XYZ file of C-alpha atoms in Angstrom:
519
model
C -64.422 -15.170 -18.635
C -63.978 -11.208 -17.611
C -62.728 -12.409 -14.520
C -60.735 -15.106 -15.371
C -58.958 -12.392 -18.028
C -58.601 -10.043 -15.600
C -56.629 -12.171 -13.621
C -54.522 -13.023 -16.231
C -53.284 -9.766 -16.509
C -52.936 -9.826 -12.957
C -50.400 -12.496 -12.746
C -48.870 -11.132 -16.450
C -48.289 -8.091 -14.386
C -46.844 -9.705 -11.380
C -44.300 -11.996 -13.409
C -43.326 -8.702 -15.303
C -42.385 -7.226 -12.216
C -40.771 -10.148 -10.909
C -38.759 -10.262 -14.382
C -37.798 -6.689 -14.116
C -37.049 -7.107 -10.170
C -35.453 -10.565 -11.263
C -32.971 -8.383 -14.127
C -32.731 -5.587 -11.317
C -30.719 -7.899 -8.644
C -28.974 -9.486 -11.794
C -27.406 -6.862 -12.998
C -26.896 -5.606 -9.414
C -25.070 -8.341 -8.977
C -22.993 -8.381 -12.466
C -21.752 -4.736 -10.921
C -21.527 -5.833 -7.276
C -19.077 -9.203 -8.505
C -15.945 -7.534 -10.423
C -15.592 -5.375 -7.192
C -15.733 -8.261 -5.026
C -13.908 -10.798 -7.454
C -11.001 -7.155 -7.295
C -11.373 -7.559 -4.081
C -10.522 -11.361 -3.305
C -7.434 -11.792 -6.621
C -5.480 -14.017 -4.551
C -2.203 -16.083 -5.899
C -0.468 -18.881 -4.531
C 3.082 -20.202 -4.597
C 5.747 -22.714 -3.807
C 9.204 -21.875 -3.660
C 11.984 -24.913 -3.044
C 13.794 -23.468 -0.431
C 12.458 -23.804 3.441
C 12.914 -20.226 4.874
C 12.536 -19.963 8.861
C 11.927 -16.742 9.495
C 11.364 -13.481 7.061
C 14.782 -11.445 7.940
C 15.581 -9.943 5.229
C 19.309 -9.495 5.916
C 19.861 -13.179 6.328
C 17.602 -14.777 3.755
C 15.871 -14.046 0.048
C 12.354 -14.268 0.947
C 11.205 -11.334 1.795
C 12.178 -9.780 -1.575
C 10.818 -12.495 -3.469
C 7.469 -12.039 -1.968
C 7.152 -8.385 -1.769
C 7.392 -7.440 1.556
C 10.892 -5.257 0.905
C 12.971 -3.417 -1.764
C 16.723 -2.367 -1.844
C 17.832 1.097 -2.582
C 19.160 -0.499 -6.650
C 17.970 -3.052 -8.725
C 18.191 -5.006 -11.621
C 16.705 -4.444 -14.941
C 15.329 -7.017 -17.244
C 18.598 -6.917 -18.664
C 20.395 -7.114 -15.490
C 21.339 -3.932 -15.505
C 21.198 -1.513 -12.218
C 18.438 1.053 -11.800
C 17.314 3.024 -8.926
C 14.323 1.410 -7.006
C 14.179 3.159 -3.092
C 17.109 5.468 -4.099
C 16.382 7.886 -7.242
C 20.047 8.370 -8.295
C 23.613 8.088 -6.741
C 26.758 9.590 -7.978
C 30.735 9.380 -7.260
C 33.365 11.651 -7.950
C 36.245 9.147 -6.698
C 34.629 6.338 -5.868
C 35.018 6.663 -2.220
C 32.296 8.688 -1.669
C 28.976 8.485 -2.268
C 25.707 10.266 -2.453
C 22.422 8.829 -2.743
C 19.002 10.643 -3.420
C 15.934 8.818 -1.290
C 12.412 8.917 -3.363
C 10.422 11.417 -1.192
C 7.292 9.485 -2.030
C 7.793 6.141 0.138
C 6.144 5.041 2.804
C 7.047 1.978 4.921
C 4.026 -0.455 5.543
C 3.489 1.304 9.376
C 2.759 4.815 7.266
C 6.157 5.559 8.422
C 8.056 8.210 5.620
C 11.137 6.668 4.333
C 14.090 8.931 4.594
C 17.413 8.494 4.548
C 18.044 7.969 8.581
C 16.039 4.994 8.114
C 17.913 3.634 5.001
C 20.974 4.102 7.036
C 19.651 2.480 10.398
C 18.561 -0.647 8.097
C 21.981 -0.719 6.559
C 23.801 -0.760 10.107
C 21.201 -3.289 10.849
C 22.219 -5.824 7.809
C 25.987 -5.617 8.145
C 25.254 -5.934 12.084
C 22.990 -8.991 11.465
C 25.052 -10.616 7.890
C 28.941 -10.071 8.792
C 29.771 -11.339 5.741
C 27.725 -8.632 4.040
C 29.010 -5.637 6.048
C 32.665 -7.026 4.531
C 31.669 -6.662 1.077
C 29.626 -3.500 1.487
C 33.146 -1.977 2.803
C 30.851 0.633 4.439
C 33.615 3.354 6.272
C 30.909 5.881 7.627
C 27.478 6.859 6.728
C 25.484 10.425 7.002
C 21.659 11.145 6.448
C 20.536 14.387 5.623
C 16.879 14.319 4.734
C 16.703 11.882 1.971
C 20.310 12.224 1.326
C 22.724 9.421 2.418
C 26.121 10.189 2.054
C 28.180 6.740 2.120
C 32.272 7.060 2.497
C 33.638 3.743 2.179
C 37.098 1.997 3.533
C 38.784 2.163 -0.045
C 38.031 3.087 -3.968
C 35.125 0.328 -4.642
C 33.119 0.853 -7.335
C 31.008 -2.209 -7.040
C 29.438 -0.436 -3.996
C 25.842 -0.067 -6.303
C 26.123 -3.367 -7.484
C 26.352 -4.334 -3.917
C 23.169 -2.581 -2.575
C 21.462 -4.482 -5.119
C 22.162 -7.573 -3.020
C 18.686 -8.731 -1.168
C 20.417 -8.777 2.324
C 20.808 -4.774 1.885
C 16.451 -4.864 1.943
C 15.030 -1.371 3.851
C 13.321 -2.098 6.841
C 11.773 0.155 9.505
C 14.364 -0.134 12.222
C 12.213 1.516 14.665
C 9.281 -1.157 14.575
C 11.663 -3.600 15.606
C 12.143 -1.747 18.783
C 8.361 -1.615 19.256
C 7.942 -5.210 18.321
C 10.268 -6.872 19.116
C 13.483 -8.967 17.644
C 11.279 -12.334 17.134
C 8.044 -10.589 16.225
C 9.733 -8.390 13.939
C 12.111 -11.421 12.357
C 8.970 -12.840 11.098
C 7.072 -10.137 10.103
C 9.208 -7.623 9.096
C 8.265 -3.825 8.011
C 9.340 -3.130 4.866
C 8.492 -0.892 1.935
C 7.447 -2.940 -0.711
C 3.974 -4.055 -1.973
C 2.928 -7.146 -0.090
C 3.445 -6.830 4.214
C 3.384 -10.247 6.270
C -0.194 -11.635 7.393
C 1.074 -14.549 9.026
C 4.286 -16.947 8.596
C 4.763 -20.508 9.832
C 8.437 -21.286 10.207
C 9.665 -23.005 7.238
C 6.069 -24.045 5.844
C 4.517 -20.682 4.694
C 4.301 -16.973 4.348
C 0.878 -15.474 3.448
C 1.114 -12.036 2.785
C -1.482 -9.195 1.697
C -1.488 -5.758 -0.503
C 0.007 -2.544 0.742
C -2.245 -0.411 -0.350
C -0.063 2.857 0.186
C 2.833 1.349 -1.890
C 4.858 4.125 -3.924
C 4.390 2.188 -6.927
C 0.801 1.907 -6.996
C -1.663 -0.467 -5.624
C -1.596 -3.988 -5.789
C -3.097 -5.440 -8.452
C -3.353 -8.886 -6.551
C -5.032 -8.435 -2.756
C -3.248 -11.848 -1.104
C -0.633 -14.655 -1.532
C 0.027 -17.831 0.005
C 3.723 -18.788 -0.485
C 4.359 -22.362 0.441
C 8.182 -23.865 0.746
C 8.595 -27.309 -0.312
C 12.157 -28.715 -1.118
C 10.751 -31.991 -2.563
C 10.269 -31.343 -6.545
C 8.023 -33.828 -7.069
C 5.811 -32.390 -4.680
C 5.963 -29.096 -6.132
C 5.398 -30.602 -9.906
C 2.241 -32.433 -8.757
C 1.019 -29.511 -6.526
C 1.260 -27.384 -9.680
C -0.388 -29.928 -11.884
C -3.275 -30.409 -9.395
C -3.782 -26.218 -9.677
C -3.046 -26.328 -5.650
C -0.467 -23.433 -6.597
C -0.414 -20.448 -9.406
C 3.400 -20.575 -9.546
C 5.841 -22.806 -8.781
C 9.726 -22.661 -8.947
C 12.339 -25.128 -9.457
C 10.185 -27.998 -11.541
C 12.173 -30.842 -12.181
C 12.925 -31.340 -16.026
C 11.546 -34.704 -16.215
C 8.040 -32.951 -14.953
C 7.611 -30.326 -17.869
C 6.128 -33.146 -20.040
C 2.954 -33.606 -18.299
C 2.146 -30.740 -17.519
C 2.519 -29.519 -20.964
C -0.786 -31.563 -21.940
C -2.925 -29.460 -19.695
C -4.072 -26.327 -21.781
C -3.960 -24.208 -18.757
C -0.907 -24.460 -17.536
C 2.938 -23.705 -18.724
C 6.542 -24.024 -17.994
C 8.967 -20.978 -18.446
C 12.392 -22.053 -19.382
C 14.826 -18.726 -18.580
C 18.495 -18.861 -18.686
C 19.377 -17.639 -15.795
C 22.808 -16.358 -14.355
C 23.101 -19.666 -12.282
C 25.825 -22.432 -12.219
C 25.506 -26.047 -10.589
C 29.042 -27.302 -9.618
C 31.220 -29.585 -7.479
C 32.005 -27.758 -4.429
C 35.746 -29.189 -3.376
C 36.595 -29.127 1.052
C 40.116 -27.679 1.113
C 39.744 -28.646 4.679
C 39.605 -32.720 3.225
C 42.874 -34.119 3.209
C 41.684 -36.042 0.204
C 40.441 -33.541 -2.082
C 43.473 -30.630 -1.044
C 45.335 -32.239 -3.898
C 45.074 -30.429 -6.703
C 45.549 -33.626 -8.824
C 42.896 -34.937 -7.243
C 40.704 -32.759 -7.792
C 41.669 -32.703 -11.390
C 40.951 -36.356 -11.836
C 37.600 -35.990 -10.458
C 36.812 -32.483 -12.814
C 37.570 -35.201 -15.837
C 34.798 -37.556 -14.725
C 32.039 -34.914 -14.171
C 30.082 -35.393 -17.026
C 28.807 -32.296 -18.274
C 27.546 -33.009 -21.550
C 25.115 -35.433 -20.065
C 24.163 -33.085 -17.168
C 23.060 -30.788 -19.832
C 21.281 -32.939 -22.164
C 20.082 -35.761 -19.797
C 19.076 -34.406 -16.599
C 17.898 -30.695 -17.534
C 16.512 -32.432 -20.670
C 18.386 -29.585 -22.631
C 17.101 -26.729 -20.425
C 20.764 -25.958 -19.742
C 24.504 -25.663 -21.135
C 27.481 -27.477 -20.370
C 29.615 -25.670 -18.140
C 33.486 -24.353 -18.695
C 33.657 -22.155 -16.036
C 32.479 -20.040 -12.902
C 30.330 -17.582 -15.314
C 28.216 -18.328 -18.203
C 29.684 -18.845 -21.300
C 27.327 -16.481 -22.946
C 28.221 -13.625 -20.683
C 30.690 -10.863 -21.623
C 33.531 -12.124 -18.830
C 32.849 -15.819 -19.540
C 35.615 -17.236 -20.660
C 35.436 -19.090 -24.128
C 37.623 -22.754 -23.197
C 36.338 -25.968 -24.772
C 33.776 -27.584 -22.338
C 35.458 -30.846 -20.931
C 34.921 -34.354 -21.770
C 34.745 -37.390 -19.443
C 38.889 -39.166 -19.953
C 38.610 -41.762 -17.358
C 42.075 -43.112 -18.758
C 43.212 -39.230 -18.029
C 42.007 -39.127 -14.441
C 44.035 -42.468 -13.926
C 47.033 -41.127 -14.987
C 46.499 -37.727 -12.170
C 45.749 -40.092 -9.308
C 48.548 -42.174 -10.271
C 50.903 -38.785 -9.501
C 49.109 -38.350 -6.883
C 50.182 -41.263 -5.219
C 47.371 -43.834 -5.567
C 47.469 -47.290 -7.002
C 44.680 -49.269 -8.611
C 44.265 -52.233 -6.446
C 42.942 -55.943 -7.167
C 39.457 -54.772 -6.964
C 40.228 -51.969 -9.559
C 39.956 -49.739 -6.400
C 42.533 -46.596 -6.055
C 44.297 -47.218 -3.139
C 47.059 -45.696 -1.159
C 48.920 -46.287 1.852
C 46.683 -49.276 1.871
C 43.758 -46.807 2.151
C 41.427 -46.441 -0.953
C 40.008 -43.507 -1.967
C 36.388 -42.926 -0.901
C 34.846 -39.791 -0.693
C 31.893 -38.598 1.172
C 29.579 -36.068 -1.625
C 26.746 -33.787 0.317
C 23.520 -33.067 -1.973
C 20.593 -31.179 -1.331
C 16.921 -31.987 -3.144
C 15.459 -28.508 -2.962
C 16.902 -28.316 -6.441
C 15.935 -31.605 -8.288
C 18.881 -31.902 -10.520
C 21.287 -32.443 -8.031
C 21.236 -35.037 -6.640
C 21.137 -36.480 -9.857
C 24.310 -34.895 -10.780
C 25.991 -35.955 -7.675
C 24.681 -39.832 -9.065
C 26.320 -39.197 -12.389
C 29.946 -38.210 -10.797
C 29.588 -41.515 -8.720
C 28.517 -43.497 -11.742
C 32.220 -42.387 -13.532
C 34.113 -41.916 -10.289
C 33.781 -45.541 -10.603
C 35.476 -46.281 -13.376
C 38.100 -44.571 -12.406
C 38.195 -46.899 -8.916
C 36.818 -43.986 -6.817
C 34.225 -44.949 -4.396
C 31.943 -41.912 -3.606
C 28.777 -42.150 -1.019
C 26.428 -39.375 -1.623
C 24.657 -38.070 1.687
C 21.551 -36.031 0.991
C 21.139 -32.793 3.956
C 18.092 -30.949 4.195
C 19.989 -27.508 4.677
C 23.335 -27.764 2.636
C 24.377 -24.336 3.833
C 23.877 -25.399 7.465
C 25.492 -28.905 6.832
C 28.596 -27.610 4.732
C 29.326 -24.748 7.608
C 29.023 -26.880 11.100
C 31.023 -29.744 9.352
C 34.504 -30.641 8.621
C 34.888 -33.720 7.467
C 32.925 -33.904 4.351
C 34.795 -33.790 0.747
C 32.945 -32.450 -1.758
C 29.713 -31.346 -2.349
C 27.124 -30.465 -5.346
C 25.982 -26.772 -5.016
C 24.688 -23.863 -7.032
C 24.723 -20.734 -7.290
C 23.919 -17.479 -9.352
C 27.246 -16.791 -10.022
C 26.817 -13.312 -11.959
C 23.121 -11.798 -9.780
C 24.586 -7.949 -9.837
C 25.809 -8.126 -13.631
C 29.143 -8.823 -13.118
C 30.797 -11.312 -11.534
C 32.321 -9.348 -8.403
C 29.993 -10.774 -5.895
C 30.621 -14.311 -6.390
C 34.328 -14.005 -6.586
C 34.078 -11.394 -3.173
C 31.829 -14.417 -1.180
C 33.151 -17.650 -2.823
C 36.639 -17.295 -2.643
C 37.764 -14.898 -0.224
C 38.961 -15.846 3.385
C 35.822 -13.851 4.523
C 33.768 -15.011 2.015
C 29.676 -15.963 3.278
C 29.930 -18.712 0.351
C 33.606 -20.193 1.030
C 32.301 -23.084 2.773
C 34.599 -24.940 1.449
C 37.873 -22.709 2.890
C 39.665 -21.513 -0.890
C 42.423 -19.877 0.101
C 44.408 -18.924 -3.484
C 47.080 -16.197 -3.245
C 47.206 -15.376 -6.705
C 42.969 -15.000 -6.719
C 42.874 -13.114 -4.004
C 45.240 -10.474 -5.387
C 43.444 -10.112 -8.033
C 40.047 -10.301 -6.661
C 41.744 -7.086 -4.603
C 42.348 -5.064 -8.044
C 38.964 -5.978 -9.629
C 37.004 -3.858 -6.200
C 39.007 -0.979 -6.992
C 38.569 -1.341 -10.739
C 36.048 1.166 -12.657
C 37.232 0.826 -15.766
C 34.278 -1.866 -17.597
C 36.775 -3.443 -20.261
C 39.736 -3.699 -17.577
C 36.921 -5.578 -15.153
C 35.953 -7.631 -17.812
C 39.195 -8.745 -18.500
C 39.834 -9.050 -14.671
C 36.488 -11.276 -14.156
C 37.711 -13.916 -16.996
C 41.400 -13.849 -15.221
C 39.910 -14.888 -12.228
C 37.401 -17.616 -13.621
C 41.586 -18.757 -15.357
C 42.680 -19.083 -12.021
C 39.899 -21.297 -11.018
C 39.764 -23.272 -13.365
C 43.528 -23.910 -13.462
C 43.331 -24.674 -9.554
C 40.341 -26.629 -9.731
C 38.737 -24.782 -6.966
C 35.392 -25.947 -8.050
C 34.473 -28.282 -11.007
C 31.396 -26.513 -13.142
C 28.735 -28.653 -14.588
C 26.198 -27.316 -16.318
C 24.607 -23.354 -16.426
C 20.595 -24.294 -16.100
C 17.983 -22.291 -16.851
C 15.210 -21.518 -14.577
C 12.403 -23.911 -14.694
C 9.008 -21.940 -13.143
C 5.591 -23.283 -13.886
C 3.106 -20.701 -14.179
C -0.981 -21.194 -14.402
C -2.322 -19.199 -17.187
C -4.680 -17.648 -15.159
C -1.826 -15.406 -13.726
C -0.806 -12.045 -15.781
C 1.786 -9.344 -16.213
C 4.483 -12.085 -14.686
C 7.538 -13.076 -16.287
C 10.159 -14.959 -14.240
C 13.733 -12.979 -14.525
C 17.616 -14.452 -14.513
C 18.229 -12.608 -11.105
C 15.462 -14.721 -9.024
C 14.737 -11.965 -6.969
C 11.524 -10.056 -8.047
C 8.937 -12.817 -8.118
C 5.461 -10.887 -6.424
C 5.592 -7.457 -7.348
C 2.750 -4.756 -7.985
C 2.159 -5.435 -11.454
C 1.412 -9.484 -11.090
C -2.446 -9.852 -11.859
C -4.443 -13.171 -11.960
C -7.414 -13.788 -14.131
């Protein structure tokens, strides 16, 4: 019995110190996991538009995931802040002098100063033509990190401008060392994420900067996928394959509503879907045609039946709710009214209740584009009335609208969107969708009277007199019917609770930043 006791103790001892070792590695391990789990905080994404390559001066990505910064931004309330510059000041609006932070660093360890701001800058409006138009950029001079900019006439919308994504800082010297195509899809910017590797128009994954100005990275990787089918997206986001996910069809919030761990954000944003008319169509260049079809756009339902009510009806180029929206009556459908404007127009309703003339009836070819759900559905909705008014329209779906609407002549009209007010004002979308120069005239607008006064609102500083100016123009095209405005949707993004310290913004540009966390 002594020696069976003994050995009791024996093995009491021995499971004791297995315990203790046991609770030793434990509790190693509870210290050794947050590290790791800091570490490995990945996020992933899936963003509706196909991007093939990462240049910043000709597409958005790059600034939506990260990987650069302009010298201005917005605020959460759309106001302009510095970001890469500290401060800038005019005397006459003609010249201007902007401070550099002396604290950045571009993803190479390279300093930022301003000889590299202004070597990116002659490398956007070199690359974007359209952008070195509206920057109206005379002559530029760095001087440690101060750039002095002189530009080609009084334009004090040069800061709302360089808030524009195209103007992103690069390091123009790491192109040289790696080459155009290298560079184009990994480019060297200064902002918290830096390219790991990029498919062409599949995926970007991209990991932290530690050396940003900012602060380090809360998240260490992302996976950005680019999918322009919404359905895809909703069901990727409701099968947890992505943390974030933009552009959710309406029709898809209800679903994933049930699930406890997920949401949808619902953000007016500064964004209008419209008819797009071709000036170049022999068809649409009548203005009473295009009046006729502006009557059967029905925006009432585009609001309340295919956003589901995430939206407003439209009654212009700018939101309604904005300071230089303009305050008309949003238009009803008037079939009978849209008779009566193709009828001066020179058509005839036919046996077949067809508009006819010259013995030619009136069919119109519409472009659409899925990468934003509603659409397509909105382009279905004009044909649905168009035909009660004896228009035929056949709707023709493009993978790259942009691309389509540019190489092509002989389409009429189009459904399109854009964010009509990104800077604040509504400068930028009159300076790219009207103008003879414009990068968004696809559809040729050429209107004296606009352009004139497009010309006085870029020399304007006074804020009340732009106002005023900004609603005068949205008069003008309205009154010409340059485009037909549907509906002013918000932004639908779902977002998997498990991701923090992210709220999508109106401006769609500042999607991965420094601050985003996940659980």
């Amino acid at each position: 019995m002594k020696s069976f006791s003994g050995s009791k103790s024996l093995i009491a001892i021995l499971i004791g110190l297995f315990i203790l070792a046991a609770a030793g590695c434990s509790a190693e391990k509870s210290q050794a996991d947050p590290e790791k789990e800091e570490k490995d905080k990945k996020v992933s994404m899936i963003f509706s538009f196909k991007s093939p390559n990462m240049d910043p001066h000709t597409g958005f990505t790059p600034i939506r995931a990260g990987v650069t910064e302009t010298l201005l931004k917005l605020d959460e309330n759309s106001k302009i802040e510095g970001w890469l510059a500290e401060k800038w000041e005019t005397e006459d609006n003609v010249n201007w002098t902007f401070t550099i932070r002396d604290e950045v660093k571009f993803q190479d360890g390279k300093k930022l100063d301003a000889a590299a701001v202004k070597a990116s800058l002659e490398r956007s409006a070199a690359v974007n033509e359209s952008l070195g138009d509206s920057l109206k950029i005379k002559s530029m001079e760095a001087d440690g990190q101060t750039l002095s900019i002189s530009t080609t006439e009084p334009y004090p919308a040069l800061p709302s401008e360089l808030v524009n994504p195209y103007t992103s800082i690069v390091n123009t010297e790491a192109e040289k060392e790696m080459g155009e195509e290298e560079f184009n899809n990994a480019p060297v910017g200064t902002g918290p994420f830096k390219v790991k590797t990029f498919i062409s128009n599949q995926e970007v994954q991209v990991e932290k900067f530690s050396g940003y100005w900012a602060g380090e990275p809360k998240v260490s990787e992302a996976v950005i996928k680019f999918n322009e089918d919404a359905n895809v997206r909703s069901l990727a986001f409701q099968s947890k394959e992505a943390d974030v996910v933009y552009n959710i069809p309406a029709e898809g919030i209800e679903p994933i509503e049930k699930d406890k761990e997920l949401k949808v954000e619902s953000v007016p944003g500064l964004r209008a879907h419209f008819i797009l008319y071709n000036q170049q169509s022999p068809k649409v260049s009548d203005v009473k045609v295009r009046e006729a079809l502006d009557l059967l756009l029905d925006r009432k339902s585009a609001a309340e039946d295919i956003m589901l009510g995430h939206g407003i009806p439209a009654n212009g180029p700018f939101n309604s709710t904005l300071p230089f929206g303009i305050k008309d009556e949003v238009k009803a459908v008037d079939v009978d009214k849209a008779k009566e404007l193709l009828a001066e127009a020179g058509y005839k309703e036919n046996g077949q209740g067809k508009m006819e003339k010259d013995g030619q009836p009136l069919k119109l070819e519409l472009i659409t584009y899925k990468a934003r759900p509603e659409l397509p559905l909105i382009a279905q909705l004009l044909q649905s009335d168009a035909a009660k008014a004896g228009i035929d329209i056949e709707i023709k779906n493009v993978e790259n609208a942009d691309t389509h609407l540019a190489e092509n002549k002989d389409w009429d009209l189009a459904t399109y969107s854009n964010n009509t007010s990104p800077r604040g004002d509504g400068s930028y979308f009159l300076n790219t969708a009207f103008t003879e120069t414009g990068a968004l005239n696809a559809g040729k607008i050429s209107i004296p009277e606009l352009n004139e006064l497009i010309k006085e609102l870029n020399t304007t500083t006074d804020l009340d007199k732009r106002t005023q100016l900004t609603r005068d123009a949205a008069g003008i095209i309205n009154k010409e019917f340059a485009h037909s405005y549907a509906v002013y949707p918000n932004i639908l993004v779902g977002v998997n609770k498990r991701v923090q310290n992210f709220n999508p913004t109106a401006e769609e540009y500042y999607i991965l930043t420094h601050t985003m966390d996940v659980k």
